[in-house]
XYZ file of C-alpha atoms in Angstrom:
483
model
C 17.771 -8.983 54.057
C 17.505 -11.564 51.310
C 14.637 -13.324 53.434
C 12.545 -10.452 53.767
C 13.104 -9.341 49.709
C 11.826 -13.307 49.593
C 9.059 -12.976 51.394
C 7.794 -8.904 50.068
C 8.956 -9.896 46.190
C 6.139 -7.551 45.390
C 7.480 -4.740 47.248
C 10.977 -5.027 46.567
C 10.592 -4.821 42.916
C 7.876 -2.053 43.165
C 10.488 0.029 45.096
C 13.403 -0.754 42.245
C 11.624 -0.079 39.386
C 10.557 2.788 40.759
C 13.570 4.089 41.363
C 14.793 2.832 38.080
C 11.934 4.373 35.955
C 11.600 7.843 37.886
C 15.058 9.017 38.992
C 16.239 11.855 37.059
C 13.006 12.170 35.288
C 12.639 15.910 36.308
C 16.193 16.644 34.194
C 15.025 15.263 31.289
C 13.544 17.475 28.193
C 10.919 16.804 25.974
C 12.089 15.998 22.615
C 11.094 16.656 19.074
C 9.368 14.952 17.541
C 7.544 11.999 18.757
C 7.288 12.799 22.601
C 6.751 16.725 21.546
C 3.676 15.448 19.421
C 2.362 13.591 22.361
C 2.477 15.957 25.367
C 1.459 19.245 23.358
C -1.729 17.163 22.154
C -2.416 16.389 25.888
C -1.703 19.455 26.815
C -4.377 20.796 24.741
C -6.663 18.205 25.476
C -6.386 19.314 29.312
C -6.932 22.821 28.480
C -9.550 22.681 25.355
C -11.488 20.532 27.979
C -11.844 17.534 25.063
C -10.732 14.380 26.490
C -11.961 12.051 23.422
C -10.891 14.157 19.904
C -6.799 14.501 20.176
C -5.930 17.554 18.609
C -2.946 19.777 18.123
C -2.011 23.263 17.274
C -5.822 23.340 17.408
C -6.679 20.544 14.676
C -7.987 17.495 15.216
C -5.283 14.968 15.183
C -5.515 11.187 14.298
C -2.001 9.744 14.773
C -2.872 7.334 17.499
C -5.733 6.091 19.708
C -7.245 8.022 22.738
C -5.459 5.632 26.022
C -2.167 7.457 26.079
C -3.342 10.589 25.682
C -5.947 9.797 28.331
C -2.814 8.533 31.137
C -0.875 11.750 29.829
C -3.518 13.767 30.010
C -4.835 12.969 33.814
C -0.874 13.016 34.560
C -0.755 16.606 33.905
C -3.906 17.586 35.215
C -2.491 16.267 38.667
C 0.970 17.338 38.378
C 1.077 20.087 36.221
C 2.491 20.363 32.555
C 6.160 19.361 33.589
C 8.769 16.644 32.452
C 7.757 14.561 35.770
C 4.171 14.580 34.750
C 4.603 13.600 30.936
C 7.046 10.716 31.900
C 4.470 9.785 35.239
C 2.273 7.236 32.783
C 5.095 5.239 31.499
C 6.856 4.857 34.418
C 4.186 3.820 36.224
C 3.710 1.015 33.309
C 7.042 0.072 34.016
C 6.299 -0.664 37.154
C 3.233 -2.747 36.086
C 5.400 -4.840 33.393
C 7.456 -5.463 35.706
C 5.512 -6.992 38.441
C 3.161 -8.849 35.954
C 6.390 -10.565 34.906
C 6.867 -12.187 38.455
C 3.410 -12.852 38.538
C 3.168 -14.355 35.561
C 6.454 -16.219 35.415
C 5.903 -17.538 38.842
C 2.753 -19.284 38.113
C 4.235 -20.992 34.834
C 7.765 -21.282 35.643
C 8.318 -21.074 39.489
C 9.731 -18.755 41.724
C 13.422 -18.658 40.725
C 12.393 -18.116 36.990
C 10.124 -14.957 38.219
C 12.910 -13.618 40.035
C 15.573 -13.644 36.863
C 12.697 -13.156 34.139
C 11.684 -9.708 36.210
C 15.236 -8.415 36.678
C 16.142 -8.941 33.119
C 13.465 -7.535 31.898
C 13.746 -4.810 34.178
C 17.403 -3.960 33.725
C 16.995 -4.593 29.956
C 18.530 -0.912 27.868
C 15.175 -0.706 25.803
C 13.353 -1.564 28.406
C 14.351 1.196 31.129
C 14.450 3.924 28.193
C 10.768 3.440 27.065
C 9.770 3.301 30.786
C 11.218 6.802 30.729
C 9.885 8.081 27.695
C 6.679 10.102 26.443
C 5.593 7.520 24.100
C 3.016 4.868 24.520
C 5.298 1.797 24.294
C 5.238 0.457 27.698
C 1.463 0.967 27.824
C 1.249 -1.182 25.092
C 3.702 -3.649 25.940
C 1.354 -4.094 29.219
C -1.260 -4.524 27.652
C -0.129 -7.132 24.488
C 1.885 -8.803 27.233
C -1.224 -9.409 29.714
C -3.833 -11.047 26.080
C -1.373 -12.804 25.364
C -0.235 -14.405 29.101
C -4.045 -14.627 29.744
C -4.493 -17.028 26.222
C -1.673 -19.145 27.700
C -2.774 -19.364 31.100
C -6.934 -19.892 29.183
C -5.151 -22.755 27.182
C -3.108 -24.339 30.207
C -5.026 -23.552 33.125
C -8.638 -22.263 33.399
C -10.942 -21.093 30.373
C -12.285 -18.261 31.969
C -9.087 -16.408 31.733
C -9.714 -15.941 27.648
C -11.791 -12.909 29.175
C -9.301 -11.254 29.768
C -7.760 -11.873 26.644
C -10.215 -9.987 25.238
C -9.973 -7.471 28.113
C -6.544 -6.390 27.229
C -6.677 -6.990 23.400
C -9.242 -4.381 23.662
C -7.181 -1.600 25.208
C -4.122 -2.739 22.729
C -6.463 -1.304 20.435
C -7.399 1.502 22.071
C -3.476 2.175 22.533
C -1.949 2.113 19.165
C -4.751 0.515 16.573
C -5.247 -3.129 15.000
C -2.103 -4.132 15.710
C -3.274 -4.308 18.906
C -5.554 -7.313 18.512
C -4.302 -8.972 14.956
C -0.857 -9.564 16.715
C -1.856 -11.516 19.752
C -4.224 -12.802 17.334
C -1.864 -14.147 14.656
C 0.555 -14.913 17.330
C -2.350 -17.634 19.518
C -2.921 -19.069 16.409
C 0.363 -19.906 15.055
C 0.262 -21.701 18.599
C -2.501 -23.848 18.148
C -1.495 -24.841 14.649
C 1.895 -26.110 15.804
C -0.092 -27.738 18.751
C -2.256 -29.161 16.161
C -4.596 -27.839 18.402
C -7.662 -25.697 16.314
C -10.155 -27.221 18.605
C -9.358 -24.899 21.176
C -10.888 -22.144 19.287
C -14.072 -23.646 20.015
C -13.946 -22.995 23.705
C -12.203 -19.320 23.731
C -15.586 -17.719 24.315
C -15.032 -16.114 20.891
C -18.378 -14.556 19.905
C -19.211 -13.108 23.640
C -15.565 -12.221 23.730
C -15.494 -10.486 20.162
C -18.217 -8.528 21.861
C -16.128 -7.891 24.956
C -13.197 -6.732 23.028
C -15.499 -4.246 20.012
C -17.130 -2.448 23.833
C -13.969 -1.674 25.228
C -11.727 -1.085 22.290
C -13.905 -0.311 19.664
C -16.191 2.075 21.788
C -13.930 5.237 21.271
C -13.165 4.910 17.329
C -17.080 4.773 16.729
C -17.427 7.916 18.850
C -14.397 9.475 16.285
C -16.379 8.052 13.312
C -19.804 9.801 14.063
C -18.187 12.927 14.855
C -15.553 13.420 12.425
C -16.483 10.882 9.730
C -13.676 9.969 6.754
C -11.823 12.690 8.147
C -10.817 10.117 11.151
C -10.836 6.840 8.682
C -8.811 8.148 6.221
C -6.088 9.644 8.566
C -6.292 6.908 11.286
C -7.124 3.914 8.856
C -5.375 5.127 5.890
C -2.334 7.338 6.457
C -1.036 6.026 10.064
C -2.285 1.915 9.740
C -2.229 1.608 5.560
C 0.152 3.850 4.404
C 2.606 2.946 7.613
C 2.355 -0.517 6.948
C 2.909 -0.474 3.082
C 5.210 2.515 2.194
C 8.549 3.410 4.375
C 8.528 6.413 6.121
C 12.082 6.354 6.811
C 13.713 4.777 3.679
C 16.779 3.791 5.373
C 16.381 1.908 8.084
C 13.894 -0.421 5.825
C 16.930 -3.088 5.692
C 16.150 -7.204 6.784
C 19.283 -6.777 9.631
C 17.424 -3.587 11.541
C 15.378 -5.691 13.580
C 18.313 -7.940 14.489
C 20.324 -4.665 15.264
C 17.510 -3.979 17.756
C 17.813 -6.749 19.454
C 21.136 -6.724 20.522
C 21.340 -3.000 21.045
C 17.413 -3.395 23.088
C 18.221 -6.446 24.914
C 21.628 -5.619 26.226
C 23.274 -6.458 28.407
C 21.741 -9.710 28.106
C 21.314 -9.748 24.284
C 24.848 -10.532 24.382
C 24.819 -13.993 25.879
C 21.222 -15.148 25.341
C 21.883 -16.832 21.808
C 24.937 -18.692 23.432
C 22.909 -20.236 26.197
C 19.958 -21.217 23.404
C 22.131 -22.328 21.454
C 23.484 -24.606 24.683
C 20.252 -25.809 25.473
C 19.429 -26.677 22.391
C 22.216 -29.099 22.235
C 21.522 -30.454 25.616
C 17.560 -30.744 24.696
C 18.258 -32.078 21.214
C 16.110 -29.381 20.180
C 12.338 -28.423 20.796
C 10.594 -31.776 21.600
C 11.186 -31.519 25.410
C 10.260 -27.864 25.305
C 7.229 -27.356 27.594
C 4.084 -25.720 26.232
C 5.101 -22.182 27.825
C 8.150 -22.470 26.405
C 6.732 -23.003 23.257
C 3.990 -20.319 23.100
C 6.558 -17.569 23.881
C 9.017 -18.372 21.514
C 6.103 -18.125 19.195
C 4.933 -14.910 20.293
C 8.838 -13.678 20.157
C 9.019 -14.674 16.217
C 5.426 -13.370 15.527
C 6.484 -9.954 16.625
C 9.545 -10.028 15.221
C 7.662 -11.571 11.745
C 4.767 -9.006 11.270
C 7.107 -5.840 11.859
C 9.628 -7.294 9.441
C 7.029 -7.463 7.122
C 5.484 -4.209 7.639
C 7.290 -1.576 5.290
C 7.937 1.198 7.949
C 10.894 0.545 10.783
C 11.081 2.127 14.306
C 13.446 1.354 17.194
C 10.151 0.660 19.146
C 8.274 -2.094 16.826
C 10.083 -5.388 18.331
C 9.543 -3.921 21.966
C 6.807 -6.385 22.810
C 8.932 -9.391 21.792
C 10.799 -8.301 25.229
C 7.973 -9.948 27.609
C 9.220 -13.590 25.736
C 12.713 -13.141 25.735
C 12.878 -12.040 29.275
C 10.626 -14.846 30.209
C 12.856 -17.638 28.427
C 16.102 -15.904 29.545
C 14.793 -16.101 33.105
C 13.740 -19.716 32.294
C 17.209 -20.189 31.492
C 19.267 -18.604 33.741
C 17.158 -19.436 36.691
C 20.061 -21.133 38.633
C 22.147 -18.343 38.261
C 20.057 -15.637 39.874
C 22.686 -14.155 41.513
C 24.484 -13.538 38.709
C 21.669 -12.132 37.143
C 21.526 -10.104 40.637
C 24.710 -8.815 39.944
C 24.789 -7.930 36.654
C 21.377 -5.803 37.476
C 23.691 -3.505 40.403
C 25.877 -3.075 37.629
C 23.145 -1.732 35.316
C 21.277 0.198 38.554
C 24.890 2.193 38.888
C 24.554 3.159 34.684
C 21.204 3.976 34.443
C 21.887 6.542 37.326
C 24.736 7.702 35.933
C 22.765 7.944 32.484
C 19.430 9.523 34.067
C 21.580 12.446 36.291
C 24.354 13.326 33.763
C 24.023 12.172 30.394
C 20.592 11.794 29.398
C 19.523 15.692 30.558
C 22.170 16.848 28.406
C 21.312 14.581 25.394
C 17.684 15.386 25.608
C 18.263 19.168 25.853
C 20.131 18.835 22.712
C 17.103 17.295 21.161
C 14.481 19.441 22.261
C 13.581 23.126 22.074
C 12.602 23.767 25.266
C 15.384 26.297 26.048
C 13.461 28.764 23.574
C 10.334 27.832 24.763
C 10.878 28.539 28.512
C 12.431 31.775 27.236
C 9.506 32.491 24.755
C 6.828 31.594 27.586
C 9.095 34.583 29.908
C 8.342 37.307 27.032
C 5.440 39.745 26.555
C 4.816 38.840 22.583
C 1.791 40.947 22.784
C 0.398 40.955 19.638
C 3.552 39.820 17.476
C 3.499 36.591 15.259
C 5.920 34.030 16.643
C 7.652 32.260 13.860
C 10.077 29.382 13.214
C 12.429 29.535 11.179
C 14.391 26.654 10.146
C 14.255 23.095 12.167
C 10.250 23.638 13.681
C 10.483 22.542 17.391
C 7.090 20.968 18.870
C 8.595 21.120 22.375
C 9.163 24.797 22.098
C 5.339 25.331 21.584
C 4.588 23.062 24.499
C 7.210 24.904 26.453
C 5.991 28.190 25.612
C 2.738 27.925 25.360
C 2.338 30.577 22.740
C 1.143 29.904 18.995
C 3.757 29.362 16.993
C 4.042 29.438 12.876
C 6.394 27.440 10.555
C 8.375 29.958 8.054
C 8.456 28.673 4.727
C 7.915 30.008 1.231
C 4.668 29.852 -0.501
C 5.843 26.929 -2.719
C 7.300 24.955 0.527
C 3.632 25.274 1.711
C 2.056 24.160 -0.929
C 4.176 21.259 -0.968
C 4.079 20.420 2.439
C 0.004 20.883 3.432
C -1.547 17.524 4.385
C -2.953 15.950 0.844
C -4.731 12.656 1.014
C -3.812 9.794 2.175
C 0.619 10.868 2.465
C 2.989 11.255 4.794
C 2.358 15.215 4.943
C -0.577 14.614 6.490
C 1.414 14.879 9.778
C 2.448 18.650 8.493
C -0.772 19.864 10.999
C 1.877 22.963 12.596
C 0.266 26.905 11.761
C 2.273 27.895 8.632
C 3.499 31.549 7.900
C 5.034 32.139 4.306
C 7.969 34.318 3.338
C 5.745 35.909 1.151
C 3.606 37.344 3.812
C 6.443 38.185 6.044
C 7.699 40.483 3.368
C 4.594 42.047 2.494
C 3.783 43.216 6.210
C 5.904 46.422 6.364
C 7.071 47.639 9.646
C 5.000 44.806 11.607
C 7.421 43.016 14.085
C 7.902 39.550 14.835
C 9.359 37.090 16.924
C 11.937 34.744 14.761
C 13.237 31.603 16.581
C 16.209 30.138 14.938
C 18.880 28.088 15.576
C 22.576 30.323 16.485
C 24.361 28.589 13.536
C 21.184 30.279 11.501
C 21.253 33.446 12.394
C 24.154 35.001 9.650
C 21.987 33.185 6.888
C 18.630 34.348 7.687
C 20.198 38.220 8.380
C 21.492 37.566 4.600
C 18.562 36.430 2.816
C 16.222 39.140 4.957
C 15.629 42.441 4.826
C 14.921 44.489 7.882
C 15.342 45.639 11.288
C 16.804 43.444 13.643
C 15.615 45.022 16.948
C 15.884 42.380 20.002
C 17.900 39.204 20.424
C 17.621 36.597 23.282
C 20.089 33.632 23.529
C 18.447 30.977 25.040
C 21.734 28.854 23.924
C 21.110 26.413 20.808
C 18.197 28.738 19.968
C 18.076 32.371 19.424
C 14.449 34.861 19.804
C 15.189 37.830 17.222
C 12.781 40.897 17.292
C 12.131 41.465 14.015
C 10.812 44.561 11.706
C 10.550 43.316 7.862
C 11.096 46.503 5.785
């Protein structure tokens, strides 16, 4: 058995990530707001027919690049507009990640190194949960993960593999933005400079490369700047790259510790014992002279990452994710003669993922998600009635239900919360419906989705008919005739 896993490497790890990255995926909900955001915009860019302008609720929408939305998008065109389908794309990068790490870290490293570097990255918590999720992290760690290995192996091997440098630079950019191409960047040249090295950058190919890298990732945003013009720069450019990068969009987790937080919680299990053995090594070593130039470039890349997003004002669980590809790669390095330890510890994680992916995870992601209403919603014949949301707006329940479906605010809560400039309410793109109006409209009914705990205040501070009510559990669907 262990022979023929030897010999089919390839194979074997094709069939466990697989597994890994696509059991239970049927179970799980969409959830509000992030992968909500991303499958209703696919959605409608499958049925609108407009595979290069994102939009949502019917507006153009500029929160990230076109590549994601293109794998989504082709994912439910095959499948159907499902929970398989919009986790499809990043399981299948999963899978990719994880087989470029044994090709990759067998070609540097050696064949025992590929083996641990794979499974720890593999079996890593962060890891398996973006692999699962409707986000484009694990398209983008493919892709930052392959520039970057392809510098290396242009540096230490063979020039011509800067090409694809620029190759996958290029879709970086076309999957989240600049960051795509100014972090490899920074990160190769921070390289160089502590190789004392800069007269590499004469033989990168950069000019024909540059030119490489603007046709395939710049193609798409000069398509979005003739047809939408400072609409698309100052939304792209200036709310989600400027304004991200410079103001916080969640206050409180801008603290200098989140990052290292991440780690350990994104890493684990092995997050746990990888400083211990460093720190080991280091002792052994007598620090980094004897490190080899692999060794060196991915620690590099590892700080970069973990440097720029630091820096950057705004913190998500999901910045550091590319620093993952290096610290699997020099936790494989060292823990390559204890693979079967590493073997173990992996059958350990197999058994909790399951467990997480068949019994907890649905549950969670329910919880998290309105897709109980909008399965409901989708069953009813709304006719001509406004559907409106009152309370905590749900993007999965409009995905789910594929109806139109308004936010219910007062006049002054819309005026406060339409898109203005270059702000964080210019992600406020959902249909709006004020109290005002919903007062005004005499005997009109409506559909009112609330939450159950709601229900007694909005009966309080309304006046009416209450007509109709569906419990769809979390969520209630009241049939509603303002007097």
């Amino acid at each position: 058995m262990i022979q023929t896993i030897r010999r089919h490497p390839y194979f074997f790890l094709l069939l466990l990530s697989a597994y890994l990255y696509l059991i239970g995926n049927p179970l799980l909900s969409v959830t509000d707001t992030a992968e909500a955001n991303y499958a209703l915009t696919s959605k409608e860019m499958v049925l609108s027919g407009d595979w290069l302008s994102p939009q949502i609720y019917g507006h153009y929408w500029y929160d990230k690049p076109i590549f994601y939305y293109w794998a989504l998008s082709l994912s439910f065109a095959v499948f159907g507009f499902n929970e398989w389908a919009a986790r499809f794309p990043s399981a299948v990068f999963g899978c990719v990640n994880v087989l470029f790490m044994f090709w990759f870290a067998r070609r540097v490293y050696g064949e025992k190194t590929a083996w641990a570097s794979s499974l720890i990255l593999g079996f890593s918590l962060e890891f398996w949960l973006l692999s699962k999720a409707i986000i484009t992290d694990a398209t983008l760690f493919f892709f930052m993960s392959a520039a970057v290995a392809f510098f290396y192996l242009g540096y230490s091997e063979d020039r011509r593999w800067y090409w694809l440098c620029y190759v996958f630079a290029g879709l970086a950019v076309l999957t989240k933005g600049p960051i795509g191409v100014l972090l490899p960047g920074f990160s190769c040249l921070l390289f160089l400079l502590w190789k004392k090295d800069l007269r590499e950058m004469a033989h990168v190919h950069f000019f024909r490369g540059m030119l490489l890298f603007l046709l395939i990732g710049g193609s798409w945003y000069f398509f979005m700047y003739r047809v939408h013009g400072a609409d698309f720069l100052v939304n792209f450019f200036g709310v989600h790259n400027f304004l991200r990068a410079t103001v916080p969009e969640h206050a409180r987790q801008d603290k200098w510790w989140f990052y290292l937080m991440m780690f350990f919680a994104g890493f684990a299990p092995w997050s746990f014992l990888f400083p211990v053995s460093l720190w080991k090594r280091w002792k052994v070593r007598h620090g980094l002279a004897p490190m080899s130039d692999a060794t060196r470039f991915f620690i590099v890349w590892a700080f970069a990452v973990i440097l720029i997003f630091q820096i950057i004002a705004t913190k998500y669980t999901t910045y550091t994710f590319p620093s993952l590809f290096a610290f699997a790669l020099l936790a494989g390095r060292l823990w390559s003669a204890h693979l079967t330890a590493v073997a173990r510890t992996g059958v350990v994680m197999a058994a909790v993922y399951t467990a997480l992916a068949l019994v907890i995870a649905p549950i969670t992601t329910l919880h998290f998600s309105g897709a109980s209403a909008g399965l409901a919603l989708a069953q009813m014949d709304t006719g001509r009635e406004p559907v409106l949301f009152w309370g905590d707006y749900r993007t999965s329940t409009v995905f789910y239900s594929g109806k139109s479906i308004d936010r219910l605010v007062t006049e002054k809560d819309k005026e406060d919360l339409q898109p203005d400039g270059i702000s964080w309410k210019a992600k406020n793109v959902m249909p709006f419906f004020t109290e005002e109006e919903l007062a005004a409209d005499g005997d009109q009914t409506y559909c009112i989705l609330l939450r159950q705990k709601e229900k007694d205040d909005f009966l309080r501070t309304h006046h009416g008919r209450l007509l109709d009510t569906v419990d769809t559990g979390e969520y209630l669907i009241l049939r509603w005739e303002e007097a």
